[in-house]
Amino acid sequence: MDETRYRERIDRLVEPGEHVLAHAKADVGGGLTPPPPPEPSPTAGAGRRTVGSVLLNVLLPLATWDRGDRLVDLVGWGIAGRGAAGSAASRLHRAINPPRPDGAVRETLLAVTDRRLLVCRTGPVAVLGGRDAEERALAETEVAWSAARSQVASARVGWHRLNPKRLRIDFADGSWLSFTVPIAESGRPLRGIAAALSA
């Protein structure tokens, strides 16, 4: 998908009088992320399943169990974000990765305006859909999560393991979440997001 068209769609999603300062296509960094926000009805006995979940995750890698997956993420990728359940990073991560995904591939777009940090999701992206499918996915782009600029404490791009292009966004509540682009892509858009948030 042509990234210059992202800006046109993002401009349509902002409020009147709000100006987009920077935008980038990115994915949440690989690794351990903050726990999801609390659910209305917690499940009983979750602690007793922890050891069994980790063991089953190792023995059956195609099956998924939350705690086992978190351990694998920590060992394989490191830490991609921190924060308590319900923190800004936790809510942002849940907005990008809903509890019941539909299996469709969507692009994540970050945008910084003079008022907010916006995280947008495109419509389903068809791998071999052609230009019409790209246009349809772009037309279905919506704001998944936003935060006032005052809720962002800092942002910077730096190295994480072998990736020199990891954007870390720290929030005022002490939580943080990272975003990356593939190694072959330019890190300039992420540096633009960091500069706009730090200005």
Short mmCIF file of C-alpha atoms in Angstrom, two decimals:
data_model
loop_
_atom_site.label_atom_id
_atom_site.label_comp_id
_atom_site.label_asym_id
_atom_site.label_seq_id
_atom_site.Cartn_x
_atom_site.Cartn_y
_atom_site.Cartn_z
CA MET A 1 0.00 0.00 0.00
CA ASP A 2 1.35 3.44 -0.93
CA GLU A 3 2.22 5.24 2.33
CA THR A 4 1.58 8.70 0.86
CA ARG A 5 -2.11 7.83 0.72
CA TYR A 6 -2.16 7.17 4.45
CA ARG A 7 -1.77 10.88 5.12
CA GLU A 8 -4.84 11.77 3.06
CA ARG A 9 -6.98 9.30 5.01
CA ILE A 10 -5.57 10.39 8.38
CA ASP A 11 -6.35 14.03 7.50
CA ARG A 12 -10.01 13.00 7.15
CA LEU A 13 -10.04 11.33 10.58
CA VAL A 14 -8.82 14.28 12.65
CA GLU A 15 -11.06 16.88 14.24
CA PRO A 16 -11.68 20.25 12.55
CA GLY A 17 -8.72 22.55 13.14
CA GLU A 18 -6.43 19.68 14.17
CA HIS A 19 -3.19 19.42 12.18
CA VAL A 20 -1.25 16.22 11.46
CA LEU A 21 2.46 16.70 12.25
CA ALA A 22 3.77 13.20 11.46
CA HIS A 23 2.53 9.74 10.52
CA ALA A 24 4.02 6.27 10.11
CA LYS A 25 3.00 2.71 9.39
CA ALA A 26 4.36 0.45 12.16
CA ASP A 27 3.70 -2.69 14.15
CA VAL A 28 3.88 -3.28 17.88
CA GLY A 29 7.38 -4.49 18.71
CA GLY A 30 7.90 -8.19 19.18
CA GLY A 31 8.16 -9.34 22.78
CA LEU A 32 6.41 -9.18 26.10
CA THR A 33 3.70 -6.50 26.22
CA PRO A 34 1.61 -5.08 29.08
CA PRO A 35 -1.22 -7.27 30.34
CA PRO A 36 -4.67 -6.48 28.95
CA PRO A 37 -7.01 -4.16 30.84
CA PRO A 38 -9.14 -5.90 33.48
CA GLU A 39 -12.16 -7.71 32.14
CA PRO A 40 -15.58 -7.14 33.75
CA SER A 41 -15.68 -10.69 35.18
CA PRO A 42 -12.28 -12.20 36.09
CA THR A 43 -11.86 -15.95 35.70
CA ALA A 44 -11.27 -17.98 38.84
CA GLY A 45 -8.35 -20.36 39.19
CA ALA A 46 -6.12 -18.73 36.56
CA GLY A 47 -3.04 -19.00 38.79
CA ARG A 48 -3.28 -22.80 39.02
CA ARG A 49 -3.07 -23.10 35.24
CA THR A 50 0.20 -21.14 34.87
CA VAL A 51 2.70 -24.02 35.07
CA GLY A 52 0.52 -26.27 32.93
CA SER A 53 0.10 -23.51 30.34
CA VAL A 54 3.84 -22.97 29.98
CA LEU A 55 4.52 -26.70 29.73
CA LEU A 56 1.76 -27.25 27.17
CA ASN A 57 2.99 -24.26 25.14
CA VAL A 58 6.45 -25.82 24.90
CA LEU A 59 5.12 -29.30 24.08
CA LEU A 60 2.45 -28.14 21.65
CA PRO A 61 3.71 -24.93 20.00
CA LEU A 62 0.72 -24.63 17.66
CA ALA A 63 -1.67 -24.45 20.61
CA THR A 64 -1.80 -21.15 22.48
CA TRP A 65 -2.08 -20.37 26.15
CA ASP A 66 -1.71 -16.80 27.33
CA ARG A 67 0.92 -17.26 30.05
CA GLY A 68 2.97 -19.69 27.98
CA ASP A 69 2.90 -17.30 25.04
CA ARG A 70 4.12 -14.48 27.29
CA LEU A 71 7.08 -16.56 28.45
CA VAL A 72 8.00 -17.45 24.87
CA ASP A 73 7.74 -13.77 23.87
CA LEU A 74 10.00 -12.75 26.76
CA VAL A 75 12.69 -15.32 25.93
CA GLY A 76 12.52 -14.93 22.14
CA TRP A 77 11.96 -11.20 21.69
CA GLY A 78 12.52 -9.46 25.01
CA ILE A 79 10.25 -6.75 26.34
CA ALA A 80 8.11 -4.69 23.96
CA GLY A 81 6.21 -2.73 26.58
CA ARG A 82 5.49 -2.40 30.27
CA GLY A 83 2.65 -1.20 32.40
CA ALA A 84 -0.08 -2.34 34.71
CA ALA A 85 -3.31 -3.79 33.42
CA GLY A 86 -5.44 -0.78 32.45
CA SER A 87 -2.48 1.56 31.92
CA ALA A 88 -2.22 3.64 28.75
CA ALA A 89 0.13 1.10 27.12
CA SER A 90 -2.18 -1.74 28.13
CA ARG A 91 -5.24 -0.04 26.62
CA LEU A 92 -3.34 0.89 23.46
CA HIS A 93 -2.09 -2.67 22.96
CA ARG A 94 -5.61 -4.05 23.47
CA ALA A 95 -7.02 -1.58 20.92
CA ILE A 96 -4.55 -2.81 18.31
CA ASN A 97 -4.95 -6.49 19.27
CA PRO A 98 -8.60 -7.04 20.20
CA PRO A 99 -9.50 -10.13 22.27
CA ARG A 100 -11.44 -11.73 19.41
CA PRO A 101 -9.50 -11.06 16.22
CA ASP A 102 -11.26 -11.84 12.97
CA GLY A 103 -8.09 -13.24 11.41
CA ALA A 104 -7.81 -10.42 8.87
CA VAL A 105 -4.52 -8.60 8.32
CA ARG A 106 -4.73 -4.89 9.10
CA GLU A 107 -2.10 -2.16 8.99
CA THR A 108 -1.40 -0.03 12.06
CA LEU A 109 -0.87 3.68 11.46
CA LEU A 110 0.55 6.09 14.03
CA ALA A 111 -0.18 9.79 13.71
CA VAL A 112 0.77 12.77 15.82
CA THR A 113 -1.31 15.92 15.66
CA ASP A 114 -0.95 19.20 17.47
CA ARG A 115 -3.43 17.79 20.04
CA ARG A 116 -3.21 13.98 20.16
CA LEU A 117 -1.43 10.74 19.46
CA LEU A 118 -3.65 8.67 17.17
CA VAL A 119 -3.39 4.97 16.44
CA CYS A 120 -5.41 3.93 13.41
CA ARG A 121 -6.21 0.55 11.87
CA THR A 122 -6.93 0.00 8.20
CA GLY A 123 -9.62 -2.30 6.94
CA PRO A 124 -8.69 -5.89 6.05
CA VAL A 125 -5.74 -5.96 3.65
CA ALA A 126 -5.89 -8.62 0.92
CA VAL A 127 -2.43 -9.95 0.13
CA LEU A 128 -3.15 -10.45 -3.58
CA GLY A 129 -6.13 -8.10 -3.85
CA GLY A 130 -4.55 -5.47 -6.08
CA ARG A 131 -5.13 -1.73 -6.06
CA ASP A 132 -8.91 -1.96 -5.53
CA ALA A 133 -8.41 -4.01 -2.35
CA GLU A 134 -5.81 -1.51 -1.11
CA GLU A 135 -8.19 1.39 -1.72
CA ARG A 136 -11.00 -0.43 0.09
CA ALA A 137 -8.74 -1.18 3.10
CA LEU A 138 -7.60 2.43 3.20
CA ALA A 139 -11.18 3.74 3.00
CA GLU A 140 -12.08 1.61 6.04
CA THR A 141 -9.29 3.08 8.18
CA GLU A 142 -10.52 4.18 11.61
CA VAL A 143 -9.05 5.59 14.80
CA ALA A 144 -8.59 2.63 17.16
CA TRP A 145 -7.11 4.60 20.07
CA SER A 146 -6.05 8.13 20.89
CA ALA A 147 -4.43 10.02 23.75
CA ALA A 148 -3.93 13.69 24.48
CA ARG A 149 -0.38 14.94 23.97
CA SER A 150 -0.17 15.54 27.73
CA GLN A 151 -0.51 11.79 28.33
CA VAL A 152 2.71 11.12 26.38
CA ALA A 153 5.83 11.64 28.51
CA SER A 154 8.45 10.99 25.83
CA ALA A 155 9.25 9.15 22.60
CA ARG A 156 12.52 8.02 21.09
CA VAL A 157 13.86 5.73 18.39
CA GLY A 158 16.75 3.44 19.20
CA TRP A 159 18.26 -0.04 19.00
CA HIS A 160 16.57 -3.14 20.35
CA ARG A 161 18.49 -6.35 19.79
CA LEU A 162 19.19 -6.38 16.04
CA ASN A 163 16.63 -3.73 15.07
CA PRO A 164 17.94 -0.13 15.05
CA LYS A 165 14.47 1.27 14.33
CA ARG A 166 12.33 0.74 17.42
CA LEU A 167 10.08 3.58 18.56
CA ARG A 168 9.41 3.59 22.29
CA ILE A 169 6.51 5.73 23.50
CA ASP A 170 6.47 6.42 27.25
CA PHE A 171 3.22 7.55 28.83
CA ALA A 172 2.68 9.85 31.81
CA ASP A 173 1.41 6.92 33.92
CA GLY A 174 4.81 5.19 33.66
CA SER A 175 3.77 2.59 31.06
CA TRP A 176 5.37 2.27 27.62
CA LEU A 177 4.91 0.45 24.34
CA SER A 178 7.25 0.01 21.38
CA PHE A 179 6.66 -0.02 17.64
CA THR A 180 8.92 -1.21 14.84
CA VAL A 181 9.18 -1.35 11.09
CA PRO A 182 10.84 -4.17 9.13
CA ILE A 183 14.64 -3.95 8.91
CA ALA A 184 14.49 -3.27 5.14
CA GLU A 185 12.20 -0.22 5.58
CA SER A 186 13.30 3.29 6.46
CA GLY A 187 13.15 4.39 10.08
CA ARG A 188 12.56 8.03 9.08
CA PRO A 189 8.75 7.92 9.66
CA LEU A 190 9.29 6.57 13.19
CA ARG A 191 11.87 9.26 13.90
CA GLY A 192 9.31 11.80 12.68
CA ILE A 193 6.75 10.46 15.17
CA ALA A 194 9.32 10.66 17.99
CA ALA A 195 10.30 14.20 17.07
CA ALA A 196 6.68 15.36 16.84
CA LEU A 197 5.82 13.82 20.23
CA SER A 198 8.92 15.30 21.87
CA ALA A 199 8.41 18.80 20.48
#
